Amino acid sequence: RDKVIFFRQLSAMINAGVTLGNSLDILSGQTKNLRLAEAIQQVKTRVDSGLSFSGAMKTRSEFTTLMVAMVAAGEEGGVLDKSIERLATFLDKQDELRRKVISAVTYPAVVILFAFVILYILVTVVMPRFSQVFKGLNVELPRLTVAVFDFSNWMANYWYIPALSFLVFVLVIVWMSRNKGTRPLIDRAKLRLPLVGDIIFKGIMARSNRTLSSLVEAGVPILRALDMTAEVSDNSVVSDGYALLHDSARKGGSLGDTAKNIKVFPVMIAHMMKVGEETGRLEEMLAKVADWFETELEEKIKRLTSILEPLLIIFVGGIVALVALAIFTPIVTAIQSMM
């Protein structure tokens, strides 16, 4: 978010006639992000020493390859302020999409966490106490109660087994995701996951098409733009698709025609690319595709959360009801036998 504000203000100041050096000096003192402020000040120092703005940005990891490319295109075309404004708009769109996704999944995540906390308390605190009480009463326990108590005792003594198993599973997935040989397998699996696979795919399509649109609009050469889009897609399956588009474009082929034969790209993307190429408005068509996927993503998440919320509540209620039934059934039996 700090970068969005920085680039937006920088564009406005350059457009108003303030020199690049003075603009950077002012903005480095205004930003509350200390790391970004340090990066801006270092960029300003190198610009003052004769380096181009994009060249100075390359020296700091805070500025991605995409940011550098869009700024460089603006420098070459003599429209630095407009290019920086486009960059700010692009980053703002990406940040907005990220915030919408986080906002949508927060409630289900909290409910799931709450369910596990309740389950842990019931199994490790409540159930063992009632188990001791029933042993003192010498009451014959129903099968359900015995099963619940056995599970409670096992969890109380061997809780580390499921915990370690989950940790190992996560570490294996992370390792496979970072390993070049196994990453394609994980990336394909992500896109095929029930419920969330389509959400992941729509998010990738929205981000990659927005990236390609912004780069083309900024004047970045199409081959370079396709390379960078493949990098930011964050999925090897989609990256391979953009690599095929790059090879076709390098040979003079049509992006739209090539996309039709690449499974990862929906027919709509191929059609919009074709229209964009024929009308000379490729960046506009890609932006429309990104808008559509962002809208679809938002609606998909809303539908999923509306389904998950009652299911999670039923799940939590079911656990509590099961434990309550296991506890109170023998109590009622004991009272009846005493009467």
Short mmCIF file of N, CA and C in Angstrom, two decimals, residues 41-144:
data_model
loop_
_atom_site.label_atom_id
_atom_site.label_comp_id
_atom_site.label_asym_id
_atom_site.label_seq_id
_atom_site.Cartn_x
_atom_site.Cartn_y
_atom_site.Cartn_z
N GLN A 41 15.48 7.17 -0.72
CA GLN A 41 16.61 8.08 -0.54
C GLN A 41 17.84 7.57 -1.29
N GLN A 42 18.05 6.26 -1.28
CA GLN A 42 19.19 5.69 -2.00
C GLN A 42 19.00 5.85 -3.51
N VAL A 43 17.78 5.66 -3.98
CA VAL A 43 17.48 5.85 -5.41
C VAL A 43 17.73 7.30 -5.79
N LYS A 44 17.33 8.22 -4.92
CA LYS A 44 17.52 9.65 -5.18
C LYS A 44 19.01 9.99 -5.30
N THR A 45 19.81 9.42 -4.40
CA THR A 45 21.26 9.65 -4.43
C THR A 45 21.86 9.18 -5.76
N ARG A 46 21.43 8.04 -6.23
CA ARG A 46 21.98 7.49 -7.47
C ARG A 46 21.45 8.23 -8.70
N VAL A 47 20.24 8.73 -8.62
CA VAL A 47 19.72 9.57 -9.71
C VAL A 47 20.53 10.85 -9.80
N ASP A 48 20.85 11.44 -8.64
CA ASP A 48 21.66 12.66 -8.61
C ASP A 48 23.06 12.43 -9.18
N SER A 49 23.54 11.19 -9.06
CA SER A 49 24.88 10.89 -9.57
C SER A 49 24.88 10.58 -11.07
N GLY A 50 23.70 10.64 -11.69
CA GLY A 50 23.62 10.47 -13.14
C GLY A 50 22.95 9.21 -13.63
N LEU A 51 22.54 8.34 -12.71
CA LEU A 51 21.87 7.10 -13.11
C LEU A 51 20.41 7.38 -13.43
N SER A 52 19.84 6.63 -14.35
CA SER A 52 18.42 6.80 -14.67
C SER A 52 17.57 6.32 -13.50
N PHE A 53 16.32 6.79 -13.46
CA PHE A 53 15.43 6.40 -12.36
C PHE A 53 15.23 4.89 -12.33
N SER A 54 14.96 4.29 -13.49
CA SER A 54 14.76 2.83 -13.54
C SER A 54 16.05 2.09 -13.18
N GLY A 55 17.18 2.61 -13.61
CA GLY A 55 18.47 2.00 -13.28
C GLY A 55 18.74 2.04 -11.79
N ALA A 56 18.37 3.17 -11.15
CA ALA A 56 18.55 3.29 -9.71
C ALA A 56 17.60 2.37 -8.95
N MET A 57 16.39 2.19 -9.48
CA MET A 57 15.41 1.30 -8.84
C MET A 57 15.89 -0.15 -8.84
N LYS A 58 16.64 -0.53 -9.86
CA LYS A 58 17.14 -1.90 -9.97
C LYS A 58 18.02 -2.30 -8.79
N THR A 59 18.64 -1.31 -8.15
CA THR A 59 19.59 -1.60 -7.08
C THR A 59 18.90 -1.92 -5.75
N ARG A 60 17.58 -1.75 -5.69
CA ARG A 60 16.85 -2.00 -4.46
C ARG A 60 15.81 -3.11 -4.66
N SER A 61 15.80 -4.06 -3.74
CA SER A 61 14.88 -5.20 -3.86
C SER A 61 13.43 -4.81 -3.63
N GLU A 62 13.21 -3.63 -3.04
CA GLU A 62 11.83 -3.18 -2.81
C GLU A 62 11.08 -2.96 -4.12
N PHE A 63 11.82 -2.71 -5.19
CA PHE A 63 11.20 -2.44 -6.50
C PHE A 63 11.37 -3.66 -7.40
N THR A 64 10.25 -4.24 -7.80
CA THR A 64 10.28 -5.47 -8.59
C THR A 64 10.69 -5.20 -10.03
N THR A 65 10.97 -6.30 -10.75
CA THR A 65 11.33 -6.21 -12.17
C THR A 65 10.23 -5.54 -12.96
N LEU A 66 8.99 -5.84 -12.62
CA LEU A 66 7.85 -5.24 -13.32
C LEU A 66 7.82 -3.73 -13.12
N MET A 67 8.04 -3.27 -11.90
CA MET A 67 8.06 -1.83 -11.62
C MET A 67 9.16 -1.15 -12.42
N VAL A 68 10.33 -1.76 -12.43
CA VAL A 68 11.47 -1.19 -13.16
C VAL A 68 11.16 -1.11 -14.65
N ALA A 69 10.55 -2.16 -15.20
CA ALA A 69 10.25 -2.20 -16.63
C ALA A 69 9.25 -1.13 -17.03
N MET A 70 8.22 -0.92 -16.21
CA MET A 70 7.21 0.09 -16.53
C MET A 70 7.79 1.50 -16.46
N VAL A 71 8.65 1.73 -15.47
CA VAL A 71 9.31 3.04 -15.35
C VAL A 71 10.27 3.26 -16.52
N ALA A 72 11.02 2.22 -16.89
CA ALA A 72 11.96 2.32 -18.01
C ALA A 72 11.23 2.63 -19.31
N ALA A 73 10.06 2.01 -19.50
CA ALA A 73 9.27 2.28 -20.71
C ALA A 73 8.81 3.73 -20.74
N GLY A 74 8.45 4.26 -19.57
CA GLY A 74 8.04 5.66 -19.49
C GLY A 74 9.19 6.61 -19.77
N GLU A 75 10.38 6.26 -19.30
CA GLU A 75 11.56 7.08 -19.57
C GLU A 75 11.88 7.11 -21.06
N GLU A 76 11.81 5.94 -21.69
CA GLU A 76 12.13 5.85 -23.12
C GLU A 76 11.12 6.60 -23.98
N GLY A 77 9.85 6.58 -23.54
CA GLY A 77 8.81 7.24 -24.32
C GLY A 77 8.59 8.69 -23.96
N GLY A 78 9.31 9.19 -22.96
CA GLY A 78 9.15 10.58 -22.55
C GLY A 78 7.85 10.85 -21.81
N VAL A 79 7.26 9.81 -21.24
CA VAL A 79 5.99 9.96 -20.50
C VAL A 79 6.13 9.31 -19.12
N LEU A 80 7.16 9.72 -18.40
CA LEU A 80 7.46 9.10 -17.11
C LEU A 80 6.31 9.25 -16.13
N ASP A 81 5.70 10.45 -16.07
CA ASP A 81 4.62 10.67 -15.12
C ASP A 81 3.42 9.76 -15.39
N LYS A 82 3.07 9.60 -16.67
CA LYS A 82 1.94 8.74 -17.03
C LYS A 82 2.26 7.27 -16.75
N SER A 83 3.49 6.89 -17.01
CA SER A 83 3.90 5.50 -16.77
C SER A 83 3.87 5.18 -15.28
N ILE A 84 4.31 6.12 -14.46
CA ILE A 84 4.29 5.92 -13.00
C ILE A 84 2.86 5.88 -12.49
N GLU A 85 1.99 6.71 -13.09
CA GLU A 85 0.57 6.70 -12.71
C GLU A 85 -0.07 5.35 -13.04
N ARG A 86 0.28 4.80 -14.21
CA ARG A 86 -0.23 3.47 -14.59
C ARG A 86 0.27 2.41 -13.61
N LEU A 87 1.52 2.55 -13.21
CA LEU A 87 2.09 1.60 -12.25
C LEU A 87 1.35 1.67 -10.92
N ALA A 88 1.06 2.89 -10.46
CA ALA A 88 0.33 3.06 -9.20
C ALA A 88 -1.07 2.45 -9.30
N THR A 89 -1.73 2.66 -10.43
CA THR A 89 -3.06 2.09 -10.64
C THR A 89 -3.02 0.57 -10.63
N PHE A 90 -2.00 0.02 -11.29
CA PHE A 90 -1.83 -1.44 -11.33
C PHE A 90 -1.63 -2.00 -9.93
N LEU A 91 -0.73 -1.39 -9.16
CA LEU A 91 -0.45 -1.86 -7.80
C LEU A 91 -1.68 -1.72 -6.91
N ASP A 92 -2.44 -0.64 -7.12
CA ASP A 92 -3.65 -0.41 -6.35
C ASP A 92 -4.68 -1.50 -6.62
N LYS A 93 -4.83 -1.87 -7.90
CA LYS A 93 -5.76 -2.95 -8.28
C LYS A 93 -5.35 -4.27 -7.63
N GLN A 94 -4.06 -4.56 -7.67
CA GLN A 94 -3.55 -5.79 -7.08
C GLN A 94 -3.79 -5.82 -5.57
N ASP A 95 -3.55 -4.67 -4.92
CA ASP A 95 -3.74 -4.58 -3.48
C ASP A 95 -5.22 -4.71 -3.11
N GLU A 96 -6.08 -4.10 -3.92
CA GLU A 96 -7.52 -4.18 -3.68
C GLU A 96 -8.01 -5.63 -3.79
N LEU A 97 -7.53 -6.33 -4.81
CA LEU A 97 -7.90 -7.74 -4.99
C LEU A 97 -7.44 -8.58 -3.80
N ARG A 98 -6.22 -8.34 -3.35
CA ARG A 98 -5.67 -9.08 -2.22
C ARG A 98 -6.49 -8.83 -0.95
N ARG A 99 -6.88 -7.57 -0.72
CA ARG A 99 -7.65 -7.24 0.47
C ARG A 99 -9.04 -7.88 0.44
N LYS A 100 -9.64 -7.94 -0.74
CA LYS A 100 -10.96 -8.56 -0.87
C LYS A 100 -10.90 -10.05 -0.54
N VAL A 101 -9.87 -10.70 -1.04
CA VAL A 101 -9.70 -12.14 -0.78
C VAL A 101 -9.48 -12.39 0.71
N ILE A 102 -8.60 -11.59 1.33
CA ILE A 102 -8.30 -11.75 2.76
C ILE A 102 -9.55 -11.51 3.59
N SER A 103 -10.31 -10.46 3.23
CA SER A 103 -11.53 -10.13 3.95
C SER A 103 -12.55 -11.25 3.87
N ALA A 104 -12.64 -11.87 2.70
CA ALA A 104 -13.65 -12.92 2.48
C ALA A 104 -13.32 -14.20 3.25
N VAL A 105 -12.04 -14.51 3.39
CA VAL A 105 -11.66 -15.79 4.04
C VAL A 105 -11.41 -15.63 5.54
N THR A 106 -11.43 -14.41 6.05
CA THR A 106 -11.12 -14.19 7.47
C THR A 106 -12.14 -14.86 8.38
N TYR A 107 -13.44 -14.65 8.09
CA TYR A 107 -14.48 -15.21 8.97
C TYR A 107 -14.45 -16.74 9.03
N PRO A 108 -14.42 -17.44 7.87
CA PRO A 108 -14.32 -18.90 7.94
C PRO A 108 -13.07 -19.38 8.69
N ALA A 109 -11.96 -18.66 8.50
CA ALA A 109 -10.72 -19.05 9.18
C ALA A 109 -10.87 -18.92 10.70
N VAL A 110 -11.53 -17.84 11.14
CA VAL A 110 -11.75 -17.63 12.58
C VAL A 110 -12.65 -18.72 13.15
N VAL A 111 -13.71 -19.06 12.40
CA VAL A 111 -14.64 -20.10 12.86
C VAL A 111 -13.93 -21.45 12.97
N ILE A 112 -13.11 -21.78 11.98
CA ILE A 112 -12.36 -23.04 12.00
C ILE A 112 -11.41 -23.08 13.20
N LEU A 113 -10.71 -21.97 13.44
CA LEU A 113 -9.80 -21.89 14.59
C LEU A 113 -10.57 -22.06 15.89
N PHE A 114 -11.73 -21.39 15.97
CA PHE A 114 -12.58 -21.48 17.15
C PHE A 114 -13.03 -22.92 17.38
N ALA A 115 -13.36 -23.63 16.30
CA ALA A 115 -13.81 -25.02 16.40
C ALA A 115 -12.70 -25.91 16.97
N PHE A 116 -11.47 -25.70 16.49
CA PHE A 116 -10.35 -26.51 16.98
C PHE A 116 -10.03 -26.20 18.44
N VAL A 117 -10.18 -24.94 18.83
CA VAL A 117 -9.94 -24.57 20.24
C VAL A 117 -10.96 -25.25 21.14
N ILE A 118 -12.23 -25.21 20.72
CA ILE A 118 -13.29 -25.86 21.51
C ILE A 118 -13.04 -27.37 21.61
N LEU A 119 -12.70 -27.97 20.47
CA LEU A 119 -12.43 -29.41 20.45
C LEU A 119 -11.26 -29.76 21.38
N TYR A 120 -10.23 -28.94 21.36
CA TYR A 120 -9.06 -29.19 22.20
C TYR A 120 -9.42 -29.10 23.68
N ILE A 121 -10.20 -28.08 24.05
CA ILE A 121 -10.59 -27.91 25.45
C ILE A 121 -11.48 -29.06 25.91
N LEU A 122 -12.42 -29.44 25.06
CA LEU A 122 -13.33 -30.54 25.42
C LEU A 122 -12.57 -31.85 25.61
N VAL A 123 -11.64 -32.11 24.70
CA VAL A 123 -10.93 -33.39 24.70
C VAL A 123 -9.89 -33.48 25.80
N THR A 124 -9.17 -32.40 26.05
CA THR A 124 -8.04 -32.46 27.00
C THR A 124 -8.38 -31.96 28.41
N VAL A 125 -9.48 -31.22 28.57
CA VAL A 125 -9.81 -30.67 29.89
C VAL A 125 -11.13 -31.23 30.43
N VAL A 126 -12.20 -31.08 29.65
CA VAL A 126 -13.53 -31.45 30.14
C VAL A 126 -13.69 -32.96 30.26
N MET A 127 -13.39 -33.68 29.17
CA MET A 127 -13.62 -35.13 29.15
C MET A 127 -12.83 -35.89 30.21
N PRO A 128 -11.54 -35.62 30.41
CA PRO A 128 -10.80 -36.36 31.45
C PRO A 128 -11.42 -36.21 32.84
N ARG A 129 -11.97 -35.03 33.16
CA ARG A 129 -12.57 -34.81 34.48
C ARG A 129 -13.83 -35.67 34.65
N PHE A 130 -14.66 -35.69 33.62
CA PHE A 130 -15.87 -36.52 33.69
C PHE A 130 -15.53 -38.00 33.71
N SER A 131 -14.45 -38.37 33.06
CA SER A 131 -14.01 -39.77 33.06
C SER A 131 -13.71 -40.24 34.48
N GLN A 132 -13.05 -39.39 35.27
CA GLN A 132 -12.75 -39.73 36.66
C GLN A 132 -14.02 -39.84 37.50
N VAL A 133 -14.98 -38.96 37.22
CA VAL A 133 -16.25 -38.98 37.96
C VAL A 133 -16.99 -40.29 37.71
N PHE A 134 -17.06 -40.70 36.45
CA PHE A 134 -17.80 -41.92 36.10
C PHE A 134 -17.13 -43.17 36.65
N LYS A 135 -15.81 -43.15 36.74
CA LYS A 135 -15.10 -44.29 37.33
C LYS A 135 -15.49 -44.47 38.80
N GLY A 136 -15.70 -43.35 39.50
CA GLY A 136 -16.08 -43.40 40.91
C GLY A 136 -17.51 -43.86 41.12
N LEU A 137 -18.37 -43.65 40.12
CA LEU A 137 -19.78 -44.03 40.24
C LEU A 137 -20.02 -45.50 39.91
N ASN A 138 -19.03 -46.15 39.28
CA ASN A 138 -19.16 -47.55 38.87
C ASN A 138 -20.38 -47.77 37.97
N VAL A 139 -20.57 -46.86 37.04
CA VAL A 139 -21.69 -46.94 36.11
C VAL A 139 -21.21 -47.55 34.80
N GLU A 140 -22.05 -48.45 34.24
CA GLU A 140 -21.70 -49.02 32.94
C GLU A 140 -21.90 -47.95 31.87
N LEU A 141 -20.85 -47.66 31.14
CA LEU A 141 -20.89 -46.56 30.17
C LEU A 141 -21.34 -47.05 28.80
N PRO A 142 -22.15 -46.23 28.10
CA PRO A 142 -22.55 -46.56 26.72
C PRO A 142 -21.33 -46.58 25.80
N ARG A 143 -21.48 -47.25 24.65
CA ARG A 143 -20.37 -47.35 23.70
C ARG A 143 -19.89 -45.97 23.24
N LEU A 144 -20.85 -45.07 23.01
CA LEU A 144 -20.48 -43.72 22.56
C LEU A 144 -19.59 -43.04 23.58
#
